[in-house]
mmCIF file of C-alpha atoms in Angstrom:
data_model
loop_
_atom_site.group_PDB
_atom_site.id
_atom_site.type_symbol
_atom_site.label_atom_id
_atom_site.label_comp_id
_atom_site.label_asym_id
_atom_site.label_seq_id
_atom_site.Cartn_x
_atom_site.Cartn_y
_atom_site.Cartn_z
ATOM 1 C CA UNK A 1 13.381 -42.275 52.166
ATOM 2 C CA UNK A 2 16.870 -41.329 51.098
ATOM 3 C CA UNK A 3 16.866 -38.411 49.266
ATOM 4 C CA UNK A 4 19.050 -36.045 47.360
ATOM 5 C CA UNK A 5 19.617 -32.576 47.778
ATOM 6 C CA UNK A 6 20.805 -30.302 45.478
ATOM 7 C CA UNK A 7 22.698 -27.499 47.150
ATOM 8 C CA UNK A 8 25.501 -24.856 47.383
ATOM 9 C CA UNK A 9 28.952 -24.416 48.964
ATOM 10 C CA UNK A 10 26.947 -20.967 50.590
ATOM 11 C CA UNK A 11 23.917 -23.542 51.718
ATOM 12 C CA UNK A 12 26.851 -25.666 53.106
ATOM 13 C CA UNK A 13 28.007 -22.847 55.281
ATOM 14 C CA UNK A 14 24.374 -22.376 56.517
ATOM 15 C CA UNK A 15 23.995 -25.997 57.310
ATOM 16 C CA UNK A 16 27.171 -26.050 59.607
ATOM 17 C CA UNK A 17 26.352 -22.586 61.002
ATOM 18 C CA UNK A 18 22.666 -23.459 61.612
ATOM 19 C CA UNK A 19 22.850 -27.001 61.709
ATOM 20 C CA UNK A 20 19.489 -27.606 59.181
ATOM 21 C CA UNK A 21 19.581 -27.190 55.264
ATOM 22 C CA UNK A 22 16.747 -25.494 53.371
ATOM 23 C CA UNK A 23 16.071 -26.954 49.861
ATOM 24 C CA UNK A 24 14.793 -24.098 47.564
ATOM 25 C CA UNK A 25 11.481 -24.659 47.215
ATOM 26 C CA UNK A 26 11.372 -28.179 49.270
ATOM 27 C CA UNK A 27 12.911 -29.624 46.430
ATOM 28 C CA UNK A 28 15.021 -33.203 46.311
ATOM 29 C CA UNK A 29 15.154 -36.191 44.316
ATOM 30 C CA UNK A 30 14.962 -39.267 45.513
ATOM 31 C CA UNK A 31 13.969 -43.036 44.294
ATOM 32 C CA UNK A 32 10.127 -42.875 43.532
ATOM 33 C CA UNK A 33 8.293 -45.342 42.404
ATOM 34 C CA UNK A 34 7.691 -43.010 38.966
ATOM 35 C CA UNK A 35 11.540 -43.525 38.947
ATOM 36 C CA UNK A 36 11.535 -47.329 39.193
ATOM 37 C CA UNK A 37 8.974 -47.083 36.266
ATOM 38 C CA UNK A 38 10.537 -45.194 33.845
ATOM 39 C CA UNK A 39 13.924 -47.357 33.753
ATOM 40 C CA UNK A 40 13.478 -51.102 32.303
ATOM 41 C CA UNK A 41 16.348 -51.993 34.049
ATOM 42 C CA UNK A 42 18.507 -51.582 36.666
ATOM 43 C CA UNK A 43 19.264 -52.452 40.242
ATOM 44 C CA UNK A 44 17.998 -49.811 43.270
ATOM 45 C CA UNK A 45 21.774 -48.924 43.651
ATOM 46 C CA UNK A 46 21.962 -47.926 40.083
ATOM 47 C CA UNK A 47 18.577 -45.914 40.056
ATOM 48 C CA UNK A 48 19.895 -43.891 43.450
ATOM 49 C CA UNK A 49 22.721 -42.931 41.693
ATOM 50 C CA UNK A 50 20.627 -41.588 38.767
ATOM 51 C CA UNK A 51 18.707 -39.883 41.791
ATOM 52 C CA UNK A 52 22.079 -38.010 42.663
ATOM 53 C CA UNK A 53 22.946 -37.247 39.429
ATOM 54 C CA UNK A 54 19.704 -35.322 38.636
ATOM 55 C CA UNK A 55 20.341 -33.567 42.231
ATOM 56 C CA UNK A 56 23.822 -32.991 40.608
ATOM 57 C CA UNK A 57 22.113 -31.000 37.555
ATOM 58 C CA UNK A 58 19.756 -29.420 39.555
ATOM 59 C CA UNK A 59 22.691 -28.163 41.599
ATOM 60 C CA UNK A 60 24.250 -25.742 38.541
ATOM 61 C CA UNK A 61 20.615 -24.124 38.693
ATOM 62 C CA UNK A 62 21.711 -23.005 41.927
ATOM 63 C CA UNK A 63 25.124 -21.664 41.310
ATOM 64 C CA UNK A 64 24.552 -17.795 40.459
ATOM 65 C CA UNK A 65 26.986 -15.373 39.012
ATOM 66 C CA UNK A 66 28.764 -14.719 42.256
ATOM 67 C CA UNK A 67 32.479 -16.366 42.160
ATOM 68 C CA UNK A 68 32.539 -15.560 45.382
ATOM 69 C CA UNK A 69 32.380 -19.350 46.208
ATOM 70 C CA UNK A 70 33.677 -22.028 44.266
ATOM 71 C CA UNK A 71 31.750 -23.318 41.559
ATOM 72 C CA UNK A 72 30.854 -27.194 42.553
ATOM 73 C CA UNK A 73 27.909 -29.140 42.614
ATOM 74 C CA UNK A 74 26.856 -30.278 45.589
ATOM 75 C CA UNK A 75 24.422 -32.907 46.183
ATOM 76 C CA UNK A 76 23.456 -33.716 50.175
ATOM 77 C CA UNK A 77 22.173 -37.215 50.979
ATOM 78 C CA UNK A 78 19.345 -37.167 54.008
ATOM 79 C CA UNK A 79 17.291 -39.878 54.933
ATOM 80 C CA UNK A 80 13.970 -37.932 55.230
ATOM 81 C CA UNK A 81 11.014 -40.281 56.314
ATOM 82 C CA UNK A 82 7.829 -37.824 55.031
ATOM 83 C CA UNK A 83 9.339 -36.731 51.468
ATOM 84 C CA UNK A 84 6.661 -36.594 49.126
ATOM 85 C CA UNK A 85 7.007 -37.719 45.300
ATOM 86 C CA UNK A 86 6.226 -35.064 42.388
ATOM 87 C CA UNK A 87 5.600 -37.876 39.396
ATOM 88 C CA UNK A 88 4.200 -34.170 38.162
ATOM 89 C CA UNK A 89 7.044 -32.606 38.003
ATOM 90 C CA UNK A 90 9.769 -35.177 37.294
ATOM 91 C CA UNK A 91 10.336 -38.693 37.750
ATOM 92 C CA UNK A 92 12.810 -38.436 40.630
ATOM 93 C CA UNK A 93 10.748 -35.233 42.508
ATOM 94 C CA UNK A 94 10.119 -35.403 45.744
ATOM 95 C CA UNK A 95 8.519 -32.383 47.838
ATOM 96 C CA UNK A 96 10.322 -31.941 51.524
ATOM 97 C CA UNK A 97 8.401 -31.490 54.357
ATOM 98 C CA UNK A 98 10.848 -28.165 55.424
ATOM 99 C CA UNK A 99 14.554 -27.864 56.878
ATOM 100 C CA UNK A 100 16.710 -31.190 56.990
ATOM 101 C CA UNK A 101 18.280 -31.519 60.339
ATOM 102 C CA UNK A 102 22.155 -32.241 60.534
ATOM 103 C CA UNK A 103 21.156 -35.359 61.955
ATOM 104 C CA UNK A 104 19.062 -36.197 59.398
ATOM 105 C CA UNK A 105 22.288 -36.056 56.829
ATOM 106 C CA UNK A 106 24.297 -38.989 55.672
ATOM 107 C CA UNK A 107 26.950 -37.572 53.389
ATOM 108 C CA UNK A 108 27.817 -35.177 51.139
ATOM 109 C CA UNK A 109 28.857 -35.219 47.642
ATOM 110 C CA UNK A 110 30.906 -31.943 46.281
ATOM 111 C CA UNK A 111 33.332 -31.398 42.863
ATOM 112 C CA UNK A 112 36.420 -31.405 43.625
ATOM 113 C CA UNK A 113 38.395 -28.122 42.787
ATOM 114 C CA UNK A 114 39.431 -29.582 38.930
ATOM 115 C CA UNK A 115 35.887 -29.366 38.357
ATOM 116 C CA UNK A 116 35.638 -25.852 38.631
ATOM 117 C CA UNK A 117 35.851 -24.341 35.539
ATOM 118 C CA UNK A 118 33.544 -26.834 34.188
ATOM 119 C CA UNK A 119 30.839 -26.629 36.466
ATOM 120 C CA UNK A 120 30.880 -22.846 35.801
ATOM 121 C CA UNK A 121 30.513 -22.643 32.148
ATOM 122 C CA UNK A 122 27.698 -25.662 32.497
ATOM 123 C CA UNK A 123 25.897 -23.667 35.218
ATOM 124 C CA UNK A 124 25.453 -20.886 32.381
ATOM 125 C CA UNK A 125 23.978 -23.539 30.068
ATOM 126 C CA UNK A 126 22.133 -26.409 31.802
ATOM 127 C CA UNK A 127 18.337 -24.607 30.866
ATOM 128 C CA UNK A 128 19.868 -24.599 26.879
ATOM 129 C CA UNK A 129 20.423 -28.037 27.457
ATOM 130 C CA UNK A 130 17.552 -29.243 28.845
ATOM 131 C CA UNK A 131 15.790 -27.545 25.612
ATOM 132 C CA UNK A 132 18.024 -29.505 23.259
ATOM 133 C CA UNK A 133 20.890 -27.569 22.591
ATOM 134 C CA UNK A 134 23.524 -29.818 21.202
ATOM 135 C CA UNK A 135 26.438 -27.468 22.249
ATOM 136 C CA UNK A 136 25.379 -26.397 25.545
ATOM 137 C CA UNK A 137 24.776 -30.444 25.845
ATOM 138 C CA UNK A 138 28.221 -31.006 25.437
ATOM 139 C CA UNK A 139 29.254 -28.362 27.856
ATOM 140 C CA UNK A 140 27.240 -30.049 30.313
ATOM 141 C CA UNK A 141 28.689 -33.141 29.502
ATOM 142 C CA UNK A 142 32.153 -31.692 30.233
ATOM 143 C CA UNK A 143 30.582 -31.001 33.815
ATOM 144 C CA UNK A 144 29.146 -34.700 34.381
ATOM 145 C CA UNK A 145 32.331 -36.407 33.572
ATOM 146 C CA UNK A 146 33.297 -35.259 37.062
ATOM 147 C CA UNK A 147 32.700 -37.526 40.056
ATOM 148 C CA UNK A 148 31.450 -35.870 43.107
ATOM 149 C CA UNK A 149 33.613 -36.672 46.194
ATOM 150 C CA UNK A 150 31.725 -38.223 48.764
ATOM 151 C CA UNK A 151 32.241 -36.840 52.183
ATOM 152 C CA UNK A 152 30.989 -38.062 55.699
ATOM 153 C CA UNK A 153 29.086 -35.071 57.480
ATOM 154 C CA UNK A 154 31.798 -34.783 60.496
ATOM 155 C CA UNK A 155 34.185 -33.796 57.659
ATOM 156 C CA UNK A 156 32.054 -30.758 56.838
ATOM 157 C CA UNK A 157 34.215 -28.103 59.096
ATOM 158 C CA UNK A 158 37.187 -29.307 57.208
ATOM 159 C CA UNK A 159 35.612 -29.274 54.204
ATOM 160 C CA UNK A 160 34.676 -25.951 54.044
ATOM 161 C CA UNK A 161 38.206 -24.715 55.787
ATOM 162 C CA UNK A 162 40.037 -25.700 53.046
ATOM 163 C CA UNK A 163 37.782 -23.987 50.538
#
């Protein structure tokens, strides 16, 4: 099952250092069958993408108030054969079975540096929006217009370097 990851520029450090990433609490979000069921249309590309993009949400939860690292989403791609889906907890859930190997990872998907300052402010409002907050909505928004870059996993040295 491919599955999305919602991660860190810190987690991507300890991926290429250790070569396996940890998802905080097994977490990742995938194409379930809940998924499928909850959209009346759309084509398995389509619903994938609406996979990443809740990885890509999840991914401000993880960005803490250290500016230490940049503030991007990032959103690894793994195919990981015994993910297990959480219909109880969301529609895209799925519960990891522990650390994703390097060779387990297909890409990665990260903001590029214009997203920065968006991605920050979102990161300090994405539980406001999730309540309903029409202005911390908006700020989210802001965040979302920005396409992750999509990067192959040999590029992750580089990718890092030039952080």
């Amino acid at each position: 099952m491919r599955v999305y990851i919602p991660a860190t520029i810190a987690m991507l450090r300890q991926l290429l250092d250790n070569g396996e990433l940890r998802a905080l609490s097994g977490t990742a979000f995938a194409l379930t069958p809940a998924l499928r069921e909850s959209y009346t249309t759309g084509s398995a590309e389509e619903l994938e993408y609406a996979a990443l993009l809740e990885a890509a949400r999840a991914s401000l939860r993880l960005l803490g108030a250290d500016d230490a690292e940049p503030a991007r989403r990032v959103v690894v791609s793994a195919d990981v054969p015994d993910a297990k889906p959480r219909p109880d907890l969301d529609h895209a859930v799925v519960r990891l079975p522990g650390p994703v190997a390097l060779s387990m990872i297909a890409a990665l998907h990260v903001d590029t540096p214009d997203a920065e300052d968006h991605v920050r402010a979102a990161a300090k409002v994405v539980d406001a929006a999730d309540l309903g907050d029409p202005d911390a909505e908006f700020t989210l928004g802001d965040a979302e217009d920005h396409e992750l870059s999509w990067y192959a996993t040999q590029e992750l040295p580089f990718l890092l370097e030039l952080l």
